[in-house]
Short mmCIF file of C-alpha atoms in Angstrom, two decimals:
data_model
loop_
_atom_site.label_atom_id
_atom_site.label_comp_id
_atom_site.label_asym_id
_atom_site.label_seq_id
_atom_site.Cartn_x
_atom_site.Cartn_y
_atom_site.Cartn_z
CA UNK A 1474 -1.65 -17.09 2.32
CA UNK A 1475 -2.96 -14.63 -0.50
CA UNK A 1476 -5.45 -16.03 -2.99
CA UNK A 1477 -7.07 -14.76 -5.66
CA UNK A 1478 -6.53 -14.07 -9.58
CA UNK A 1479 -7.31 -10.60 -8.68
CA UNK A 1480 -4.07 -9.50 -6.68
CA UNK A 1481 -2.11 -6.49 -7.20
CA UNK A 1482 1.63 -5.08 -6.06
CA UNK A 1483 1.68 -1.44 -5.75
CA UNK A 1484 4.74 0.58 -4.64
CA UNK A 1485 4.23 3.11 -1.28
CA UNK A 1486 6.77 5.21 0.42
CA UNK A 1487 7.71 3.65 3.84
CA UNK A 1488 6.11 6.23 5.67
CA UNK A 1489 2.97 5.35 4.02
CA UNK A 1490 3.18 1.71 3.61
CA UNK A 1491 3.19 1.17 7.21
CA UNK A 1492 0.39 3.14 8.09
CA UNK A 1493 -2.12 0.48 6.45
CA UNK A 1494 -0.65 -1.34 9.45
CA UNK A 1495 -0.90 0.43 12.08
CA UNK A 1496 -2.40 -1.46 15.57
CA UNK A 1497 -4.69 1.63 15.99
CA UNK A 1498 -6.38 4.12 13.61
CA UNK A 1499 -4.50 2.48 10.25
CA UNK A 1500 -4.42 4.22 7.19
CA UNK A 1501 -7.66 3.10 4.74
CA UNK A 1502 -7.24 5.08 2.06
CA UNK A 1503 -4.04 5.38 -0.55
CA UNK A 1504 -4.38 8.73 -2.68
CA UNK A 1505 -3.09 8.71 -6.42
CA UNK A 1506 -3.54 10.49 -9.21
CA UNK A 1507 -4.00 10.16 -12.97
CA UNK A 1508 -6.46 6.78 -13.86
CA UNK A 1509 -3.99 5.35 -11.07
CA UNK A 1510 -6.23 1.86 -10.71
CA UNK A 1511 -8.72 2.15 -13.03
CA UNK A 1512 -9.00 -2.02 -12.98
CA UNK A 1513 -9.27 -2.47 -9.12
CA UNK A 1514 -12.97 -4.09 -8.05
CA UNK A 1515 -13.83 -4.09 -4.79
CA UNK A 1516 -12.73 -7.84 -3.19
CA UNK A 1517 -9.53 -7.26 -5.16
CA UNK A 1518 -6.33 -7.96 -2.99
CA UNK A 1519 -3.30 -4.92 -2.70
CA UNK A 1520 0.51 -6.35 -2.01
CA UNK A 1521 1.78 -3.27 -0.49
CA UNK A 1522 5.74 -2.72 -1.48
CA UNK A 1523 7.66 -0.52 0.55
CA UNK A 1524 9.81 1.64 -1.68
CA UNK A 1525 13.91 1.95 -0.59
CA UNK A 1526 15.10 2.35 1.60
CA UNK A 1527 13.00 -0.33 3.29
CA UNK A 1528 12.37 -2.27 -0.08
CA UNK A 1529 10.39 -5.16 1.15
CA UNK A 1530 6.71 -6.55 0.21
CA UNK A 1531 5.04 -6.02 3.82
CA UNK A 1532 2.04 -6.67 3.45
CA UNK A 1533 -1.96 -6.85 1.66
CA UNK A 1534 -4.75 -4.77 2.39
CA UNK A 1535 -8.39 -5.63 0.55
CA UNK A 1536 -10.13 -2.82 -1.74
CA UNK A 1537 -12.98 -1.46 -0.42
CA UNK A 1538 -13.55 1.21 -3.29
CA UNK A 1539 -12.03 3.39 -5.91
CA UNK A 1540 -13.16 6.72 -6.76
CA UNK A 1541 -11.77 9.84 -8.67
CA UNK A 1542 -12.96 12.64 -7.02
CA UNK A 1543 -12.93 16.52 -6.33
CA UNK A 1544 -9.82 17.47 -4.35
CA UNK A 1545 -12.07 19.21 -1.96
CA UNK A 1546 -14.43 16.31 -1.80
CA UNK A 1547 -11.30 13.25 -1.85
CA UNK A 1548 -9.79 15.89 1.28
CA UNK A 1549 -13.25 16.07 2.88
CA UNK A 1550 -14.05 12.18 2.66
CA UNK A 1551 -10.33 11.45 3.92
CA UNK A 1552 -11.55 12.92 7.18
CA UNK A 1553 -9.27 15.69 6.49
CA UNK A 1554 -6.43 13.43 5.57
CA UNK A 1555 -7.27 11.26 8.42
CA UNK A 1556 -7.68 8.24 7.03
CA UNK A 1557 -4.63 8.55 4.01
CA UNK A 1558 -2.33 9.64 7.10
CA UNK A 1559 -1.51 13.08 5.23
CA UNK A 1560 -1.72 16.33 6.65
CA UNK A 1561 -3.30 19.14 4.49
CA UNK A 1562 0.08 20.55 3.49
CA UNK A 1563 1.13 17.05 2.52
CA UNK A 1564 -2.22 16.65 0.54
CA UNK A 1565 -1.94 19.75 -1.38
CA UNK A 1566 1.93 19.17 -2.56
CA UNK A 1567 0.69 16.47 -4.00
CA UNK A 1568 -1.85 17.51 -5.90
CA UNK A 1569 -0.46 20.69 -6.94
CA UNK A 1570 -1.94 21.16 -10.47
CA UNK A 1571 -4.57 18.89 -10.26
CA UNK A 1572 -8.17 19.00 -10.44
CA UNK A 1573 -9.20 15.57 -9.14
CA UNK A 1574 -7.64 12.84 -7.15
CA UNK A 1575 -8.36 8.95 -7.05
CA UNK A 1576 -9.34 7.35 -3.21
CA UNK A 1577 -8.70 3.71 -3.09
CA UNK A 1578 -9.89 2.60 0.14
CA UNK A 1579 -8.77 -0.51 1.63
CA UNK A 1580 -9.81 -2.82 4.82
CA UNK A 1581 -8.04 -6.43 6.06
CA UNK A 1582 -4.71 -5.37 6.19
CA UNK A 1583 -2.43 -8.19 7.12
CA UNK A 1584 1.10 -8.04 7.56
CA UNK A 1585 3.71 -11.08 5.52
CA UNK A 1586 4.36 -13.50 8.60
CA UNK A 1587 8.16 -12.05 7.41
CA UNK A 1588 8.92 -8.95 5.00
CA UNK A 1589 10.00 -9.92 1.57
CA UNK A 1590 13.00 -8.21 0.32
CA UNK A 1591 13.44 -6.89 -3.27
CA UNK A 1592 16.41 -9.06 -3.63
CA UNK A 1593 14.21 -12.17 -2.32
CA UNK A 1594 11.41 -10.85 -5.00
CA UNK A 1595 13.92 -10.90 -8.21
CA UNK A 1596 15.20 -13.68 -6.75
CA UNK A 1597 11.86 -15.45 -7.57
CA UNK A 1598 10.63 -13.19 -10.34
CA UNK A 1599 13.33 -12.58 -12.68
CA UNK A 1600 16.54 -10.46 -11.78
CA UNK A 1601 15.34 -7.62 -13.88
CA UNK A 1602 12.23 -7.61 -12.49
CA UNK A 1603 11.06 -3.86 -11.41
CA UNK A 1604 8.68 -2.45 -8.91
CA UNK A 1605 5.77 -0.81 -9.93
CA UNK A 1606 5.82 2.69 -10.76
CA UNK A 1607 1.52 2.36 -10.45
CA UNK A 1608 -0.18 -0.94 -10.71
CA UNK A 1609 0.75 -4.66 -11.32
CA UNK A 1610 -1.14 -7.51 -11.50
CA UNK A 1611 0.27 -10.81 -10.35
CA UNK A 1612 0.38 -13.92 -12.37
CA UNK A 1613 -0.49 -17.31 -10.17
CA UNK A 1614 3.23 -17.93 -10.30
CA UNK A 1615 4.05 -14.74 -8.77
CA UNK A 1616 1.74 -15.28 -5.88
CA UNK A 1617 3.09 -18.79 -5.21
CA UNK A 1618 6.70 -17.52 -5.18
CA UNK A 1619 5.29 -14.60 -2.30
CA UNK A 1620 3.81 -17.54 -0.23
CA UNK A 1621 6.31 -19.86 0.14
CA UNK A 1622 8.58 -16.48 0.52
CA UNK A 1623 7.14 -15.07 3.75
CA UNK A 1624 6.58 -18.35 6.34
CA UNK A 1625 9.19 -17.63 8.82
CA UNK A 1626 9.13 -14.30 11.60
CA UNK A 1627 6.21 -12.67 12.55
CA UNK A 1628 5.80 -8.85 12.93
CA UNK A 1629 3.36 -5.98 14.05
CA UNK A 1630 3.39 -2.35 13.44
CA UNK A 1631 2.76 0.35 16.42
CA UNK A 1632 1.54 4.06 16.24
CA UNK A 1633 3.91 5.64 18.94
CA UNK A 1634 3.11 9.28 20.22
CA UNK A 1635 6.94 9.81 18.74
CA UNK A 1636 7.22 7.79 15.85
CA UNK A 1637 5.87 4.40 13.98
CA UNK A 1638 7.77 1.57 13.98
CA UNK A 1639 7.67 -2.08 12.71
CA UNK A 1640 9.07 -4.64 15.10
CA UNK A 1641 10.11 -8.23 14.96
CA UNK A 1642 8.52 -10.74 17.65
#
């Protein structure tokens, strides 16, 4: 069940979004850019949104910290990319341009008993409802309508040698 006044949705490519998920050696850091979550506190709760084609709320991961940084010093304390699941070719196509980078690092990630699925969102929040393109806070209504929404299958992610997978048990 997620609590808190402080809850956010944030959007993540699939390849991403599943690494805060992983069984072993998950992803604890999500790299952004710009004043990408300038309002997160540490405490604060992260819905993590798959983006299509998956399109499903998976998941919530707790923030640890946020920092803008250096690129050299957000690369260095990412353990090399380590910890965002990037490699450095990866890191540096993204911030192509830039001068800094934000680190939001995150711990507790637990998986929805069941994935929600953008139609089951807009179901629940409005039909023109959007994912985020950055942040979003969620109302107390919005986090009821996620809790009663996940409650039925249970899932895990595993780290394969070949390839990372979510599976239904």
């Amino acid at each position: 069940m997620i609590k808190s006044s402080h809850t956010f949705l944030i959007s993540v490519h699939p390849r991403w979004a599943r690494g805060f998920f992983l069984t072993y050696n998950p992803k604890t850091i999500e790299l952004r850019k710009g004043s990408f979550g300038a309002c997160l506190k540490p405490g604060d709760s992260i819905v993590i949104y798959s983006t299509l084609p998956v399109g499903e709320a998976i998941g919530t991961v707790k923030v640890v910290r946020r920092e803008l940084l250096a690129l050299d010093r957000l690369w260095q304390t990412s353990e090399q990319g380590r910890l965002a699941k990037v490699s450095r070719q990866q890191f540096n196509a993204y911030y192509a341009q830039q001068e800094s980078g934000i680190g939001v690092w995150v711990s507790s990630a637990e998986l929805f008993p069941s994935p929600i699925a953008l139609c089951r969102l807009r179901q629940n929040w409005g039909n023109r409802w959007q994912p985020p393109q950055q942040l979003q806070q969620l109302s107390d209504d919005r986090l009821a309508a996620l809790n009663i929404a996940n409650l039925t299958d249970r899932y895990f992610v595993t780290d394969e040698p070949s390839r990372t997978m979510l599976s239904v048990i």
